CSV table of C-alpha atoms and ligand atoms in Angstrom, one decimal:
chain,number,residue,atom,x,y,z
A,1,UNK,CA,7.7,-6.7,-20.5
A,2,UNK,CA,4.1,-6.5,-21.4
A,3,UNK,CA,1.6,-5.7,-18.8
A,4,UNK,CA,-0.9,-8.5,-17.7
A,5,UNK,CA,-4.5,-6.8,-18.0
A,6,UNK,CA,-6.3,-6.6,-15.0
A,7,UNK,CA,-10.2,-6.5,-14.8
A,8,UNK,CA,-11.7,-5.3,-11.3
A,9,UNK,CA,-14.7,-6.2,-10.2
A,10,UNK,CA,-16.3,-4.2,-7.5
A,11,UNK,CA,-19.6,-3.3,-5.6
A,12,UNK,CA,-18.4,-0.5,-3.6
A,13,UNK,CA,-15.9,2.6,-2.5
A,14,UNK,CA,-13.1,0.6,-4.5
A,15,UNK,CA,-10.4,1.5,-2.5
A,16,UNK,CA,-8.5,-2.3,-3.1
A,17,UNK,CA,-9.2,-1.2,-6.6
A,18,UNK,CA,-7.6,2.3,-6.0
A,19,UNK,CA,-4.4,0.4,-4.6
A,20,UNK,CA,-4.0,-1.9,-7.4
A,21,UNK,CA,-4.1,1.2,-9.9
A,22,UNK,CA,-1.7,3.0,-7.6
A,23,UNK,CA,0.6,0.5,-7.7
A,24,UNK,CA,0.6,0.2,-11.5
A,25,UNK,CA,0.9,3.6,-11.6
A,26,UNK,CA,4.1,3.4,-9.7
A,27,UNK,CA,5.1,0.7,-11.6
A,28,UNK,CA,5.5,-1.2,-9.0
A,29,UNK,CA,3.5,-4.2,-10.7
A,30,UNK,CA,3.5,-5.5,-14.0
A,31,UNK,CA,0.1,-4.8,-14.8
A,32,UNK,CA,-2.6,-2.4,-15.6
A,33,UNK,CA,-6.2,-2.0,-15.1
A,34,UNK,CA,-8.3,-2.0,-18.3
A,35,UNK,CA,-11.8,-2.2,-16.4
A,36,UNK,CA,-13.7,-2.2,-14.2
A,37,UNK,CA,-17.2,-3.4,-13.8
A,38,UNK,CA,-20.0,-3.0,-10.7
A,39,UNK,CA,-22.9,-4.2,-10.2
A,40,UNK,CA,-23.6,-1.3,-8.3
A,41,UNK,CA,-24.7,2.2,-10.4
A,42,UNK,CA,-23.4,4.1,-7.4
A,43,UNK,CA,-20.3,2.2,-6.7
A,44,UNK,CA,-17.9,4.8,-6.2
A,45,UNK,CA,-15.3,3.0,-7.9
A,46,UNK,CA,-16.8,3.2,-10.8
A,47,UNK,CA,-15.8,6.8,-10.2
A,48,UNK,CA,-12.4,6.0,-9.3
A,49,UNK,CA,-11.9,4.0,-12.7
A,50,UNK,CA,-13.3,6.8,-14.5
A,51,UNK,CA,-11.1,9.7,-13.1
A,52,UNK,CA,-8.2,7.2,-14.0
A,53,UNK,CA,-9.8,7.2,-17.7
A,54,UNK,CA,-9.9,3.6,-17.1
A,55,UNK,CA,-13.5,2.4,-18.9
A,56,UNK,CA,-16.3,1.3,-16.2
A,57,UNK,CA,-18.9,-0.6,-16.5
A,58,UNK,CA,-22.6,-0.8,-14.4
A,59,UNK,CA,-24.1,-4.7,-15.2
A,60,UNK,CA,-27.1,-4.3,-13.9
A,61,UNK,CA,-28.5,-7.7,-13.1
A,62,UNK,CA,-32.3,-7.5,-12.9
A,63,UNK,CA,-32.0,-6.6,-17.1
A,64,UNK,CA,-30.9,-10.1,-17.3
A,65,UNK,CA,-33.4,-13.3,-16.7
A,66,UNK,CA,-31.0,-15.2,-14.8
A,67,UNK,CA,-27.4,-15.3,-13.0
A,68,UNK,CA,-25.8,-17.2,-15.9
A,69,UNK,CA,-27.1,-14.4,-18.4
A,70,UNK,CA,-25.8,-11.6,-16.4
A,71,UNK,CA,-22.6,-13.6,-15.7
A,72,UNK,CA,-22.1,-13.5,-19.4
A,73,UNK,CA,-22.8,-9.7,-19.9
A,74,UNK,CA,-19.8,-9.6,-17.6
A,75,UNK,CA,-17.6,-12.4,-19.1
A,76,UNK,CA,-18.2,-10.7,-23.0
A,77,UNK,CA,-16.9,-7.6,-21.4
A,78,UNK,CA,-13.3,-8.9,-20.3
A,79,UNK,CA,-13.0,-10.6,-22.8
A,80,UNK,CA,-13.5,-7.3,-25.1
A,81,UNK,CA,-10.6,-6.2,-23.2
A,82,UNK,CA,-9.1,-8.8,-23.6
A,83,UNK,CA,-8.5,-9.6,-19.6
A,84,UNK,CA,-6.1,-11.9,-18.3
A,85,UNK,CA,-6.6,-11.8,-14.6
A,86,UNK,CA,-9.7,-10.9,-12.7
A,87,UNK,CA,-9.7,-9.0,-9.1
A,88,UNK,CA,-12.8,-9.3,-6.9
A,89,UNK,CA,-12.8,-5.8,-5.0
A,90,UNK,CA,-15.3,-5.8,-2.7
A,91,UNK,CA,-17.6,-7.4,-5.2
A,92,UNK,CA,-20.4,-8.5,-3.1
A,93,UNK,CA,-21.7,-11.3,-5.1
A,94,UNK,CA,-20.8,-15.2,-5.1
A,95,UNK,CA,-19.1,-15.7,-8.7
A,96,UNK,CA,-20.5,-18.2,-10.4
A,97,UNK,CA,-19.8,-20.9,-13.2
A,98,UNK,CA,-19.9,-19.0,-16.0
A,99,UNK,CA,-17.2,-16.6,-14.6
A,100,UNK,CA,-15.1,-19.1,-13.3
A,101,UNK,CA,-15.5,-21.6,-16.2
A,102,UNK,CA,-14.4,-18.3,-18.5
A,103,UNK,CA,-11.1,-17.4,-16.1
A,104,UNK,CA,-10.1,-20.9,-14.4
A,105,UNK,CA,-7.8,-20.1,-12.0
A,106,UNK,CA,-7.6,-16.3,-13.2
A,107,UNK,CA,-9.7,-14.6,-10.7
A,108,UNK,CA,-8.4,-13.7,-7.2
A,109,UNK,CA,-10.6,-11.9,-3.9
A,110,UNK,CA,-9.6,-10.0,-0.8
A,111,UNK,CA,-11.2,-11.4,2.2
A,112,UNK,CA,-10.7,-9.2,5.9
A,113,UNK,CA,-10.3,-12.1,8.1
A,114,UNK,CA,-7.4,-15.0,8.1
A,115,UNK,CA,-9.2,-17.5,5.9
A,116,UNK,CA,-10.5,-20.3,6.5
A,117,UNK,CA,-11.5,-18.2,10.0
A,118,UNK,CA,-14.8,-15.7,9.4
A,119,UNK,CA,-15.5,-16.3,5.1
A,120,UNK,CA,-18.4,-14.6,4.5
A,121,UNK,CA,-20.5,-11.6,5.2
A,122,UNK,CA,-19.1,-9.2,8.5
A,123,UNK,CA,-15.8,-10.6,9.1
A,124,UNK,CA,-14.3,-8.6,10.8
A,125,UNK,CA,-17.4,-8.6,13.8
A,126,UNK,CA,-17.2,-12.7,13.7
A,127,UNK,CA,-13.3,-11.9,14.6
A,128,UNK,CA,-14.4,-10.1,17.4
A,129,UNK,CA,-17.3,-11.8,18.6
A,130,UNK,CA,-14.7,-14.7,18.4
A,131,UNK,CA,-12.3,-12.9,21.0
A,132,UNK,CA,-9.0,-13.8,18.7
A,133,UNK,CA,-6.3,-11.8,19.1
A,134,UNK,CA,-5.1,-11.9,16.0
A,135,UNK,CA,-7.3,-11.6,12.2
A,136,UNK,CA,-5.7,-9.8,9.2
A,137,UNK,CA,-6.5,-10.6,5.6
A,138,UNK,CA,-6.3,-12.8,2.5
A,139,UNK,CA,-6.0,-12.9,-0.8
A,140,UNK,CA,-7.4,-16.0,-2.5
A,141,UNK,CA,-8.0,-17.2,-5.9
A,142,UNK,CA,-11.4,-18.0,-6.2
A,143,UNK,CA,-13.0,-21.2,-7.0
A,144,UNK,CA,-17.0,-21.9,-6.3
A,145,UNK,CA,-17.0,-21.8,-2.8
A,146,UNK,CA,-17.7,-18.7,-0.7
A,147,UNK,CA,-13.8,-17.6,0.3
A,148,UNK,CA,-12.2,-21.0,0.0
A,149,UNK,CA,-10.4,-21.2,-2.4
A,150,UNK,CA,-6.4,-21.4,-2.6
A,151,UNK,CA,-4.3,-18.7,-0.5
A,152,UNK,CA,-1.9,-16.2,-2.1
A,153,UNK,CA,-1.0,-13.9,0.4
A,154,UNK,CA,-2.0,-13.0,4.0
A,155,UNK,CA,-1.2,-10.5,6.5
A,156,UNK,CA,-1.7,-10.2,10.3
A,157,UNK,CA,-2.5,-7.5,12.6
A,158,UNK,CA,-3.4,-7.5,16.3
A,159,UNK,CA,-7.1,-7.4,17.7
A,160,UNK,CA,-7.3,-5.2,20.7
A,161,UNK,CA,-9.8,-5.2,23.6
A,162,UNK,CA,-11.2,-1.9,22.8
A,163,UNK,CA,-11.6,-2.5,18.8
A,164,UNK,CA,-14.8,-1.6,17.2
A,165,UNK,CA,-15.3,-3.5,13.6
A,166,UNK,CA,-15.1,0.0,12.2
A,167,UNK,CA,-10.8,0.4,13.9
A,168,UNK,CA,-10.7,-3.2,12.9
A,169,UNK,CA,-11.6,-2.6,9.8
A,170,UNK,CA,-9.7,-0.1,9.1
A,171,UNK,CA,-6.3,-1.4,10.4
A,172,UNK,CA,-6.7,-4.2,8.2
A,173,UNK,CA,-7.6,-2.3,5.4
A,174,UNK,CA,-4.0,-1.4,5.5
A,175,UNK,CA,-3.1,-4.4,5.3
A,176,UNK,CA,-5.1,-5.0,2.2
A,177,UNK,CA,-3.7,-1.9,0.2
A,178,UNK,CA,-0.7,-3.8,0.5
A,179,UNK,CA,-0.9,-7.4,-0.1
A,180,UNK,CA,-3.7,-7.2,-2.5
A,181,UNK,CA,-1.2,-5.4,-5.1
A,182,UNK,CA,1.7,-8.0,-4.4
A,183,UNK,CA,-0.3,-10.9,-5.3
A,184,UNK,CA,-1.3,-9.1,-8.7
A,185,UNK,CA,2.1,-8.4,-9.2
A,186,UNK,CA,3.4,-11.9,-8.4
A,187,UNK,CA,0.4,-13.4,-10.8
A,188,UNK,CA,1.7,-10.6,-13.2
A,189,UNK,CA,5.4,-12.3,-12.9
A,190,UNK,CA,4.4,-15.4,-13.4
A,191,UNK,CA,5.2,-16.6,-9.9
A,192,UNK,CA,2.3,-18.0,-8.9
A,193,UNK,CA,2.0,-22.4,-9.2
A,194,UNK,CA,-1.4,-24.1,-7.6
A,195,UNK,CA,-0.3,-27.4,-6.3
A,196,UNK,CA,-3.6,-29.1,-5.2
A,197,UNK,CA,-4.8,-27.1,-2.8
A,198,UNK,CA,-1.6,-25.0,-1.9
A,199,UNK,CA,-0.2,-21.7,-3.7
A,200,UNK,CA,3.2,-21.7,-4.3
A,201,UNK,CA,5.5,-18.6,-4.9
A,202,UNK,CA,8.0,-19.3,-7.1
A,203,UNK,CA,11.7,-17.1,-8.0
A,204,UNK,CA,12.6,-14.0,-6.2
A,205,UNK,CA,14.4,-13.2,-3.0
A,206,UNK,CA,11.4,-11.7,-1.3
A,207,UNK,CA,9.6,-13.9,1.7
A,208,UNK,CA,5.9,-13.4,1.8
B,1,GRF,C1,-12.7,-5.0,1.9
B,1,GRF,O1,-12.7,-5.1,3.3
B,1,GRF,C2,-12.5,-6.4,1.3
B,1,GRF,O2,-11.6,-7.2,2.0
B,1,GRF,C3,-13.9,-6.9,1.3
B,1,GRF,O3,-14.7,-5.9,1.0
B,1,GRF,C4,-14.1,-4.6,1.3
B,1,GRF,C5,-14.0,-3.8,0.1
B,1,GRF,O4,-13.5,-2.5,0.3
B,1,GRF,N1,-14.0,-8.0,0.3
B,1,GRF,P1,-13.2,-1.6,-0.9
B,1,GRF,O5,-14.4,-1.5,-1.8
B,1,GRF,O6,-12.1,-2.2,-1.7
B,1,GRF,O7,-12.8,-0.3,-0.3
């Protein structure tokens, strides 16, 4: 079966990015990463795609005069390797229409919170400041809204009295590592169908 090519694109430490390559590694998934792009120069994924011999890219967008023209830096470079799916990894930007109009309905994000509760900036503190007792994370595809597009996967995990947004964080982090690679692989399978708003996951025995 051939591999569905994966582009990640990420602003930071990368590690959704490092669990999605782990998991190809492991062939656990169908799919392999064949790039990865920041707009970061010191995005330390970039380093992570690099000791994986997996080419990486910095965009930097003040050499281009405007978001479309920077957008299409980053669109000509998937398409050079010939990308099928797109992962937003802690990609801090708002994608825009050139990106989307180039991968519709090809480009999925990891959100920290239990969409729609908390999209946006600091999640995981609006889930606290909240008081819920319960957040997790999503994976989305994305469409032109900030973390509203249709949901793939999502997983729980308790809130406790004495969290900080850093143990929050990090016990949905977890969480993250996990489902973020399931959804690839299920896009990678085919299994994926977007019924209006609604994501449906088709074959297998597995519930999600
Ligand atoms: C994650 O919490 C993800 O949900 C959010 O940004 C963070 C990125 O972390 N979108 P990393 O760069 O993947 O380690």
């Amino acid at each position: 079966m051939a591999l569905l090519k994966v582009g990640v694109l990420a602003s930071g430490r990368g590690s959704n990015l490092q669990s999605i390559i782990d998991s190809c590694q492991r062939g656990e998934i169908n799919a392999e990463v064949k790039v990865v792009i920041s707009d970061s120069r010191d995005a330390y994924a970039l380093r992570r795609a690099e000791k994986y011999g997996i080419d990486a890219y910095f965009v930097n967008v003040k050499e281009y005069p405007d978001k479309a023209a920077y957008e299409a830096r980053i669109v000509e470079i998937l398409k050079q390797y010939q990308v099928e799916l797109v992962c937003l990894a802690g990609y801090m930007r708002l994608v825009g229409s050139t990106v989307l109009k180039a991968f519709p309905w090809r480009i999925m994000n990891i959100h920290p919170s239990l969409l729609p509760a908390f999209p946006g900036l600091h999640a995981q503190r609006q889930a606290l400041d909240h008081g819920v007792k319960i957040s997790g994370c999503t994976v989305h595809f994305v469409d032109e809204g900030m973390d509203t597009g249709p949901i793939i996967l999502q997983a729980a995990v308790p809130v406790y009295d004495d969290d900080t947004e850093e143990s929050l964080a990090e016990r949905i982090l977890e969480q993250e590592h996990k489902i973020y690679p399931q959804a690839v692989g299920l896009f990678a399978d085919g299994r994926l169908q977007l019924v209006g708003k609604k994501v449906i996951i088709n074959g297998g025995k597995k519930n999600y």
